Coordinates of N, CA, C and O in Angstrom, one line a residue:
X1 N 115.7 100.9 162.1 CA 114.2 101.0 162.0 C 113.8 101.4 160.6 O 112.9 100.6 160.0
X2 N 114.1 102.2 160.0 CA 114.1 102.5 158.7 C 114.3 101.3 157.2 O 113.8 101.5 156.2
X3 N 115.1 100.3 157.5 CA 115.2 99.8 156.7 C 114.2 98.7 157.1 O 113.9 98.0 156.1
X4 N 113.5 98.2 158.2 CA 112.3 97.6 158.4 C 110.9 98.5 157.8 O 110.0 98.2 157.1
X5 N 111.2 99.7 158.5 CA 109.8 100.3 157.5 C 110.0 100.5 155.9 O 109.0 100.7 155.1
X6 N 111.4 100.5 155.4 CA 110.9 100.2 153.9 C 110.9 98.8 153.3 O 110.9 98.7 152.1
X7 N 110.8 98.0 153.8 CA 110.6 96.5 153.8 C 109.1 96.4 154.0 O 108.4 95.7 153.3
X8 N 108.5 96.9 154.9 CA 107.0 96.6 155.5 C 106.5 97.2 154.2 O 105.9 96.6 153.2
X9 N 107.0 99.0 154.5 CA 106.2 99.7 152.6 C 106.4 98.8 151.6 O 105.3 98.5 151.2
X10 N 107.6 98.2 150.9 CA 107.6 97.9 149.6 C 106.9 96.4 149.4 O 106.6 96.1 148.2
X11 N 106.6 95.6 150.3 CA 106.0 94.5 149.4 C 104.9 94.2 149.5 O 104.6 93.1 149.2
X12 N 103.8 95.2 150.0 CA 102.2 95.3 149.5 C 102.5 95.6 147.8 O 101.7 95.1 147.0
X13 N 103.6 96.4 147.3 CA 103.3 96.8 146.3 C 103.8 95.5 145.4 O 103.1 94.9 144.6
X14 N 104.6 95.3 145.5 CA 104.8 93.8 145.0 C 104.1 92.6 144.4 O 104.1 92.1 143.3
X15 N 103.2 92.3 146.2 CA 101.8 91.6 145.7 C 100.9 92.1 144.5 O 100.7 91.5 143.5
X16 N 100.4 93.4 145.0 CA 99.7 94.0 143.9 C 99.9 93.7 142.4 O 99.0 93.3 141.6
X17 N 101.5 93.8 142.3 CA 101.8 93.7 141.1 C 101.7 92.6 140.4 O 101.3 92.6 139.2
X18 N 102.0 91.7 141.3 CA 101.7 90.1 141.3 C 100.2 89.4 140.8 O 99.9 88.6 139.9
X19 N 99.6 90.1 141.7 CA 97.9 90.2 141.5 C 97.6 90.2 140.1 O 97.2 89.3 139.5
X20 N 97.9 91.7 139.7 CA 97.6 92.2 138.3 C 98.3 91.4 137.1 O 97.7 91.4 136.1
X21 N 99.3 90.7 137.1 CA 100.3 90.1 136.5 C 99.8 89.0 135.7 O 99.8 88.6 134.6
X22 N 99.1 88.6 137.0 CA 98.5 87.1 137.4 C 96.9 87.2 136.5 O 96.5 86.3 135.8
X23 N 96.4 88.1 136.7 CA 95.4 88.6 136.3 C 94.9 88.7 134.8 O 93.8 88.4 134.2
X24 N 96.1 89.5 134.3 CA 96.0 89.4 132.9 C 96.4 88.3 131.9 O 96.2 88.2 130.7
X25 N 96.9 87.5 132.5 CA 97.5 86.6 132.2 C 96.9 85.5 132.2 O 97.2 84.5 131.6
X26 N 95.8 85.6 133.2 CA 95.0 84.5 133.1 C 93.7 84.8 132.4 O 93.0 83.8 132.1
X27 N 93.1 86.3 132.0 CA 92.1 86.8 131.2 C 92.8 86.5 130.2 O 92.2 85.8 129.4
X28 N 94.2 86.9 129.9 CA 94.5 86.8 128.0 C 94.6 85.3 127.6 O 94.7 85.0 126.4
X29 N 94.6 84.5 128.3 CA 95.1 83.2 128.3 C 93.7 82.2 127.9 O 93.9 81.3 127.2
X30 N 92.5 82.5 128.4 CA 91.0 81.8 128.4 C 90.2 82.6 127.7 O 89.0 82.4 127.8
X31 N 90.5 83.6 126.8 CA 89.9 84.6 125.8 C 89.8 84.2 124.4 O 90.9 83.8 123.9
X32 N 89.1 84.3 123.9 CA 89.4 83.7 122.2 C 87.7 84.0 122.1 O 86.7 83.6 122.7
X33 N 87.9 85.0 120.8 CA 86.7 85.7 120.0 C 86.7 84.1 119.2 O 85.6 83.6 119.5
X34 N 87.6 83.3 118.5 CA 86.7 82.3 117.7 C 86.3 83.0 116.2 O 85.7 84.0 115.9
X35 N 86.9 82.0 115.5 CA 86.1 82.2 114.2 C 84.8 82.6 114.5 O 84.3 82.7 115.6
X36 N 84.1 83.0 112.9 CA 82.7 83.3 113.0 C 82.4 83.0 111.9 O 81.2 82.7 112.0
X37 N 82.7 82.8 111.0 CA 82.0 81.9 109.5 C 82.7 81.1 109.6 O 83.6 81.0 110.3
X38 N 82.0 79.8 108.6 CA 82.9 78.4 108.1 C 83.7 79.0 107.3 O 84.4 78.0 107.1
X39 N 84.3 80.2 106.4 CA 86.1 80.2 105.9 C 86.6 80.6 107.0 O 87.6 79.9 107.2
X40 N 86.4 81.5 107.9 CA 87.0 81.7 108.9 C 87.6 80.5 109.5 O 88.8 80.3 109.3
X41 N 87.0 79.7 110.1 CA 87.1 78.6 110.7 C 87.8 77.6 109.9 O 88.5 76.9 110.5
X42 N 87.7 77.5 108.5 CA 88.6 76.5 107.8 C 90.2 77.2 107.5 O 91.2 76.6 107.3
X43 N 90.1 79.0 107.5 CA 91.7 79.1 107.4 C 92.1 79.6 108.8 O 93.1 80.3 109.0
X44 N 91.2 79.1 109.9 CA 92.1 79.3 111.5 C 92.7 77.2 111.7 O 93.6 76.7 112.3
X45 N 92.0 76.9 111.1 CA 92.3 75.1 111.1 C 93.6 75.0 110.1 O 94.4 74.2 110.3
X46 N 93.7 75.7 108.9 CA 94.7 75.7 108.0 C 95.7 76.0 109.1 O 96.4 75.3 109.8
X47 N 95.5 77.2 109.2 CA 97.0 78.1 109.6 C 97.2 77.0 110.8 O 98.5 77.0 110.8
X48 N 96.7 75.9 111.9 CA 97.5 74.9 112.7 C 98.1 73.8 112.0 O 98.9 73.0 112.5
X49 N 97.6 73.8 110.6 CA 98.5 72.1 110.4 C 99.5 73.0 109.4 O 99.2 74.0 108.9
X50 N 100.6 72.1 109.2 CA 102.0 71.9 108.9 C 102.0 71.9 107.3 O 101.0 71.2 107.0
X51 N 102.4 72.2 106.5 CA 102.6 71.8 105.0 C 103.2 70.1 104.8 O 104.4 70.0 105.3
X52 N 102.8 69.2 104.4 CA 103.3 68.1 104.7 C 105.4 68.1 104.0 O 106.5 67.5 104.3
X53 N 104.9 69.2 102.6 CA 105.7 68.9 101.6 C 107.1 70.2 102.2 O 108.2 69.8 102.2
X54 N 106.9 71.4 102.6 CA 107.4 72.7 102.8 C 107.5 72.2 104.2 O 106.9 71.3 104.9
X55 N 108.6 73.3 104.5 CA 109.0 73.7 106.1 C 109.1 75.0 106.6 O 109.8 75.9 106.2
X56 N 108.3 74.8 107.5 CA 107.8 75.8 108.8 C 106.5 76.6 107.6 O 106.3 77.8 107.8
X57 N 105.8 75.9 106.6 CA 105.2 76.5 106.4 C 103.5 76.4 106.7 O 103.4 75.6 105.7
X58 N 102.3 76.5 107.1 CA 101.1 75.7 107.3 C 100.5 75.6 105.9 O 101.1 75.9 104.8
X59 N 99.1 75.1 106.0 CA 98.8 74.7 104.7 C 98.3 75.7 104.7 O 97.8 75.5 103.5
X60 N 97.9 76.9 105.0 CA 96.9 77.7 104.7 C 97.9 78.8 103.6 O 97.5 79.4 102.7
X61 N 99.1 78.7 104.1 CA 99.8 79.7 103.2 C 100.5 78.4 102.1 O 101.0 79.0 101.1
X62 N 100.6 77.5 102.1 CA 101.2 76.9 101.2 C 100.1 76.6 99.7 O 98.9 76.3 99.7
X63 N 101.0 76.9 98.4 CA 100.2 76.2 97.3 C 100.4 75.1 96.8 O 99.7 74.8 95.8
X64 N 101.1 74.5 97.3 CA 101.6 73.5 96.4 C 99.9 72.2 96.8 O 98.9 72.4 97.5
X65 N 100.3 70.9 95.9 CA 99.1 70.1 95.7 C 99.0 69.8 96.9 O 98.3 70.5 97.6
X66 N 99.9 68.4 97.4 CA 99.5 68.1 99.1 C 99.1 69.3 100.0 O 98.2 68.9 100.8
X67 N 99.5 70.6 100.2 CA 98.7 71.5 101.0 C 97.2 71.7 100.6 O 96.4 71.8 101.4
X68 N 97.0 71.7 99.1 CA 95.8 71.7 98.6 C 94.6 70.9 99.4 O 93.6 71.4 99.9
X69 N 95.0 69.5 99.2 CA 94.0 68.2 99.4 C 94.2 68.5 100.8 O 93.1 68.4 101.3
X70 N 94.9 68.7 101.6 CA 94.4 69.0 103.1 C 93.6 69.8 103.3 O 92.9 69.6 104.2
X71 N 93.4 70.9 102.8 CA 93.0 72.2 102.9 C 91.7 71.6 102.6 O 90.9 71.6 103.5
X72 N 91.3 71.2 101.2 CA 90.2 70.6 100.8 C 89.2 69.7 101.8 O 87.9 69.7 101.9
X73 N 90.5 68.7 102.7 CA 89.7 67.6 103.3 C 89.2 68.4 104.6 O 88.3 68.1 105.4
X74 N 90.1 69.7 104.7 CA 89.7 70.6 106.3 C 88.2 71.2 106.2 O 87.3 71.2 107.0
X75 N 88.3 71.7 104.5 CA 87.1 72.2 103.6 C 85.6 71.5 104.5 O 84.8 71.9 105.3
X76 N 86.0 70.1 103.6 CA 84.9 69.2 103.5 C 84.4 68.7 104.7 O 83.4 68.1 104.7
X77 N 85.4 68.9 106.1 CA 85.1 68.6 107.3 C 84.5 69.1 108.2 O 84.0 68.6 109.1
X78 N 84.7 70.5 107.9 CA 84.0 71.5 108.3 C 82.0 72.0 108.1 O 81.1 72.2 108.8
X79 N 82.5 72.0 106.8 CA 81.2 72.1 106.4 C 80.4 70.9 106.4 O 79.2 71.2 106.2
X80 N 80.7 69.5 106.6 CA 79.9 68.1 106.1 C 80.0 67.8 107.7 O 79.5 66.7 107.8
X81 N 80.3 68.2 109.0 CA 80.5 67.5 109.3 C 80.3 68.3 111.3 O 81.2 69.2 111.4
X82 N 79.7 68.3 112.3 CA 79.5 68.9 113.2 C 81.0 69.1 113.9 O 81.0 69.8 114.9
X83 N 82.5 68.5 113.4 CA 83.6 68.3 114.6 C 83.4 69.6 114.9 O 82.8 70.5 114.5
X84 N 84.4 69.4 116.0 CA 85.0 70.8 116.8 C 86.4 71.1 115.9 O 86.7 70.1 115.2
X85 N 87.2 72.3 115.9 CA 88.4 72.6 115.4 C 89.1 71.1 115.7 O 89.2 70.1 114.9
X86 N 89.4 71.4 117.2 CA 90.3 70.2 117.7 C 89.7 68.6 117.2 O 90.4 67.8 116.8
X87 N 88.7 68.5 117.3 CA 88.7 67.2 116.3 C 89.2 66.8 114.9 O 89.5 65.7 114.5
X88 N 89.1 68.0 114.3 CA 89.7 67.7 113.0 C 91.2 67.3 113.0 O 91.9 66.4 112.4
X89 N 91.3 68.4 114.1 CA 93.2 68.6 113.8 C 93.6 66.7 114.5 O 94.6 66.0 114.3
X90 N 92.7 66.5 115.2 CA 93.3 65.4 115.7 C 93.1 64.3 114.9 O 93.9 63.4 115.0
X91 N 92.1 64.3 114.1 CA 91.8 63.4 112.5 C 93.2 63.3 111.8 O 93.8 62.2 111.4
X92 N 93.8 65.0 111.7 CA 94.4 65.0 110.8 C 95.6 64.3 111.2 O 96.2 63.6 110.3
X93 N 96.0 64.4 112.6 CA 97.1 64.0 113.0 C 97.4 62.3 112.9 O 98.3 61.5 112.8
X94 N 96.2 62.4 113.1 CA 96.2 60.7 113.0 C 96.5 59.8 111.9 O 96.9 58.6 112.0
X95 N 96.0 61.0 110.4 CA 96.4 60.6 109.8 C 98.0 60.9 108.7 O 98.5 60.3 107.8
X96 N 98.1 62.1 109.6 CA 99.2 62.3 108.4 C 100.8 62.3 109.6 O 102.0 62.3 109.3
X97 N 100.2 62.1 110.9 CA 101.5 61.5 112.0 C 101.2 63.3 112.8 O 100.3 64.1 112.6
X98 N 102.4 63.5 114.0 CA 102.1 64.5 114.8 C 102.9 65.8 114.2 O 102.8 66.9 114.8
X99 N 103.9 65.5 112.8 CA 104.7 66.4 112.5 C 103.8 67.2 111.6 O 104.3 67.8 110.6
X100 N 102.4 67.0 111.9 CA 101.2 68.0 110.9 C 100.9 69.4 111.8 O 100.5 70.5 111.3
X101 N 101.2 68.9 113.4 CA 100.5 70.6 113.9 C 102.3 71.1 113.4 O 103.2 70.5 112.8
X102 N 102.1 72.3 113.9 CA 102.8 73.5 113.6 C 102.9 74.0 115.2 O 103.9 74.6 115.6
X103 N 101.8 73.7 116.0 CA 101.5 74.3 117.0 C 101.9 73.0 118.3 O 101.1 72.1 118.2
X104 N 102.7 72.8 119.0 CA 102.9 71.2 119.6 C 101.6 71.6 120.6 O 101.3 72.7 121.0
X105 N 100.9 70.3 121.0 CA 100.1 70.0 122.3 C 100.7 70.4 123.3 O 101.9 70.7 123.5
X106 N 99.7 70.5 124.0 CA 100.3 71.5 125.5 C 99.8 70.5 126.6 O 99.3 71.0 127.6
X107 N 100.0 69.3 126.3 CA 99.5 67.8 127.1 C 100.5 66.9 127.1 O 100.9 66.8 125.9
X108 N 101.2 66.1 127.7 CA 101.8 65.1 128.1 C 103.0 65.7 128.0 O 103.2 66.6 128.8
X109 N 104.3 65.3 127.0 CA 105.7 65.5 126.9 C 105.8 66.9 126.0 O 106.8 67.6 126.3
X110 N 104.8 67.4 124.9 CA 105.2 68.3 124.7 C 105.2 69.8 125.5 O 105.9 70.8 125.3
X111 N 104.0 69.5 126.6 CA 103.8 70.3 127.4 C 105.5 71.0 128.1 O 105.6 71.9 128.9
X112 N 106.3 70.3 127.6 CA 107.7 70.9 128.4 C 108.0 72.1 127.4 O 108.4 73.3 127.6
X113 N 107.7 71.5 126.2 CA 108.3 73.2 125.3 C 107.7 74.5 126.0 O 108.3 75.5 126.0
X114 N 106.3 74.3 126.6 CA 105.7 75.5 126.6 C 106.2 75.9 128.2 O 106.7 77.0 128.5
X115 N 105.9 75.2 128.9 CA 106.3 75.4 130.6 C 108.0 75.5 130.7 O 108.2 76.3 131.6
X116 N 109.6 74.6 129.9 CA 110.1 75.1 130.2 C 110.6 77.0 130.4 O 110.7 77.7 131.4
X117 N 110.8 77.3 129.3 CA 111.1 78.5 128.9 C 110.2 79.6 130.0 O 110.8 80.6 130.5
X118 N 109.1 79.4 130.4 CA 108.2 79.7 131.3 C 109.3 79.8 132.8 O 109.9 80.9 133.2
X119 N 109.4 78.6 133.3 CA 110.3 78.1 134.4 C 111.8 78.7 134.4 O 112.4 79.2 135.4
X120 N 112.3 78.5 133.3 CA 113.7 79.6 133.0 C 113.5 80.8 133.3 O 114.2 81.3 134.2
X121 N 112.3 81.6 132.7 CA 112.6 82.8 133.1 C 112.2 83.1 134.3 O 112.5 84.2 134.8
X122 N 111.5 82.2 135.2 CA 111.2 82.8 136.4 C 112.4 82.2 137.2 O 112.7 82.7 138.3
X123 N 113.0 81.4 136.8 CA 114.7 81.1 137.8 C 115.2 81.9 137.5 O 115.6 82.5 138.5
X124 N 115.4 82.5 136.6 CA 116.4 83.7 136.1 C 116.5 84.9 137.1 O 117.4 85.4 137.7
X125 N 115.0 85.2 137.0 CA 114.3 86.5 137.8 C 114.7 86.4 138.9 O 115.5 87.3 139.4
X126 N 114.2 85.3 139.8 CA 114.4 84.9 141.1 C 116.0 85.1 141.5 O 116.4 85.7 142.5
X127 N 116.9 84.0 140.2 CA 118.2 84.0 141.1 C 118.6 85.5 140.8 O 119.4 85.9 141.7
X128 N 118.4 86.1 140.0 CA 119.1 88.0 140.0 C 118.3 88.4 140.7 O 118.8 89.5 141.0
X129 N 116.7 88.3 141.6 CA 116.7 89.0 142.8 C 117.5 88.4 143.7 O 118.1 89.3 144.3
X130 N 117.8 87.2 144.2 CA 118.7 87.1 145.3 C 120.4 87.4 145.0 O 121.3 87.3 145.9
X131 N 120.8 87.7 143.5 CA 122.0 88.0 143.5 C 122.1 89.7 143.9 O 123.1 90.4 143.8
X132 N 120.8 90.3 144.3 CA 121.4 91.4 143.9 C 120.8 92.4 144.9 O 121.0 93.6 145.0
X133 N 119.7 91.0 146.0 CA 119.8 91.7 147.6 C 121.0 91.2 148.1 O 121.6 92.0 148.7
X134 N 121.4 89.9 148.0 CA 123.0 89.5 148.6 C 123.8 90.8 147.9 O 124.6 91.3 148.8
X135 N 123.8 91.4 146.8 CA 125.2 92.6 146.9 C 124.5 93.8 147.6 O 125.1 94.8 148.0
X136 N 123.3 93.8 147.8 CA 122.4 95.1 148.5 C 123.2 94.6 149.9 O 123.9 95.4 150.5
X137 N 123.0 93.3 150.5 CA 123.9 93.3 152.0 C 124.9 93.6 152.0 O 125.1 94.4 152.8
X138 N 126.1 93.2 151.3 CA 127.3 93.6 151.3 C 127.4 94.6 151.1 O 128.4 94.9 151.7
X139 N 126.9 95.5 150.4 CA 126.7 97.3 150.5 C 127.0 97.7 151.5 O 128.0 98.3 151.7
X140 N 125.6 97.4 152.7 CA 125.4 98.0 153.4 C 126.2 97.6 154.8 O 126.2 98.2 155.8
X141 N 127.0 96.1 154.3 CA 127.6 95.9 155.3 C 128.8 96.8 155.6 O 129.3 97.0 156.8
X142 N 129.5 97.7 154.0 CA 131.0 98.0 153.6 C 130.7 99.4 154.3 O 131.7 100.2 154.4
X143 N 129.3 99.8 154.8 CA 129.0 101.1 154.8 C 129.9 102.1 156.1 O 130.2 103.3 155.9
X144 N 130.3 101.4 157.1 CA 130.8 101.6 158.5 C 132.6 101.7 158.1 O 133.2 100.8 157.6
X145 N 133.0 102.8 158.5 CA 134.4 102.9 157.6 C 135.2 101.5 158.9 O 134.6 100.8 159.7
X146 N 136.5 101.5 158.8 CA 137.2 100.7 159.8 C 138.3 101.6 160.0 O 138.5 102.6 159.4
X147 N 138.9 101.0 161.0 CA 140.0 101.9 161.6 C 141.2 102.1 160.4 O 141.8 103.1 160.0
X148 N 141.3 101.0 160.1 CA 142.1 101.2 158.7 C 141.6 102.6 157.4 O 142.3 103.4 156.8
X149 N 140.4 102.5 157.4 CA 140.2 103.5 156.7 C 140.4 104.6 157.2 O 141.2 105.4 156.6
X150 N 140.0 104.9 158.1 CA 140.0 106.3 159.4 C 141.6 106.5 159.0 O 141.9 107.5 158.3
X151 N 142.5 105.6 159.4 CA 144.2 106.3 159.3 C 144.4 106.7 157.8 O 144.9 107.8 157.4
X152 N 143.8 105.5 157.2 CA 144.3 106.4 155.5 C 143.6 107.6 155.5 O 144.4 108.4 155.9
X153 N 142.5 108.0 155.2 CA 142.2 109.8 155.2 C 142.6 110.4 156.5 O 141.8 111.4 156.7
X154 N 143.3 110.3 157.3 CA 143.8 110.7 158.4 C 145.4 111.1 157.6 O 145.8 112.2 157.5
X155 N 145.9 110.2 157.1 CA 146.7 110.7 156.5 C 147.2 111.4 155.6 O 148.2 112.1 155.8
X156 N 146.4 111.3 154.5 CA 145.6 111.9 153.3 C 145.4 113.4 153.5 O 145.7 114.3 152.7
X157 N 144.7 113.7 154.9 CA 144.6 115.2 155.2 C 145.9 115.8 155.9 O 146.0 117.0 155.9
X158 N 147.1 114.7 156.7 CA 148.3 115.4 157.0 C 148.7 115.7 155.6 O 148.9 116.9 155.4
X159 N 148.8 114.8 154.6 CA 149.8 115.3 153.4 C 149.3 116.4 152.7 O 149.8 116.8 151.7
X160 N 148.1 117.0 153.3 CA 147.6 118.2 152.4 C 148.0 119.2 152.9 O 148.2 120.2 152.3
X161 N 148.2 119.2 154.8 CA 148.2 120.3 155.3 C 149.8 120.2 155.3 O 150.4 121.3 155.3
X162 N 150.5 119.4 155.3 CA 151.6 119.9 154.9 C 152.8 120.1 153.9 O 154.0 120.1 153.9
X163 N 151.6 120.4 152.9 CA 152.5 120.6 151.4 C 152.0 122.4 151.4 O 151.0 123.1 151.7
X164 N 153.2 122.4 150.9 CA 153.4 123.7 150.5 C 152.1 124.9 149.8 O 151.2 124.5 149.1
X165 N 152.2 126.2 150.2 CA 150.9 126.3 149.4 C 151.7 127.6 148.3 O 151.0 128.1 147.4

């Protein structure tokens, strides 16, 4: 009975946790303060595209020329021009190919970079909780001694009482 009432106790608290988990995760996820000036907004659009010339570097931190003229044409798009962020970046893409984000799309095939790793760790979690209520059963199954054991400390206490003192 005991090990049904701590089963009943523990997994309201579980949910809960679940709840809150879920919760922040979906506030931190749909939240974004957003630029607030046009430089703001022209080096949040830098820092997504790629250095065409450097690696792993964006154009916002790169000096070289080609980072320049992007930077410039992000400049001139911004301010000349009503797009949204994501329009630009998708101008850009269009023109300079898809190895310009830095950041991959979270739409069609790249969407696996971001949801694998996601999916691993929750297989992971999952299979070490069932590895490790499966050794919680076998615990509790080893818990009941057997007759075999009974003779060995049965014996164990003759050889004590009859050694010498």
């Amino acid at each position: 009975m005991s090990d049904r009432n701590r089963r009943i106790k523990s997994w309201p608290s579980w949910v809960v946790l679940l709840i809150v988990v879920a919760s922040v995760l979906a506030v931190g996820s749909t939240r974004s303060a957003g630029p607030q000036t046009q430089e703001e907004r022209i080096d949040a659009v830098a820092r997504r595209v790629a250095c065409p010339v450097c690696n792993g570097e964006s154009v916002f931190e790169s000096r070289n020329r080609a980072s320049r003229a992007i930077r410039n044409e992000i400049t001139d798009l911004v301010r000349g021009t009503e797009a949204t962020d994501d329009q630009i970046i998708a101008g850009l893409e269009n023109t300079y190919g898809a190895d310009v984000l830095l950041v991959p799309k979270a739409t069609g095939f790249d969407a696996l970079i971001w949801v694998l790793p996601a999916v691993a760790f929750v297989l992971g979690v999952a299979g070490l909780a069932v590895a490790f209520r499966r050794w919680k059963l076998q615990a509790e199954a080893n818990i009941d001694p057997t007759d075999a054991d009974r003779d060995i400390v049965a014996a164990a206490l003759r050889d004590r009482d009859d050694r010498p003192r």
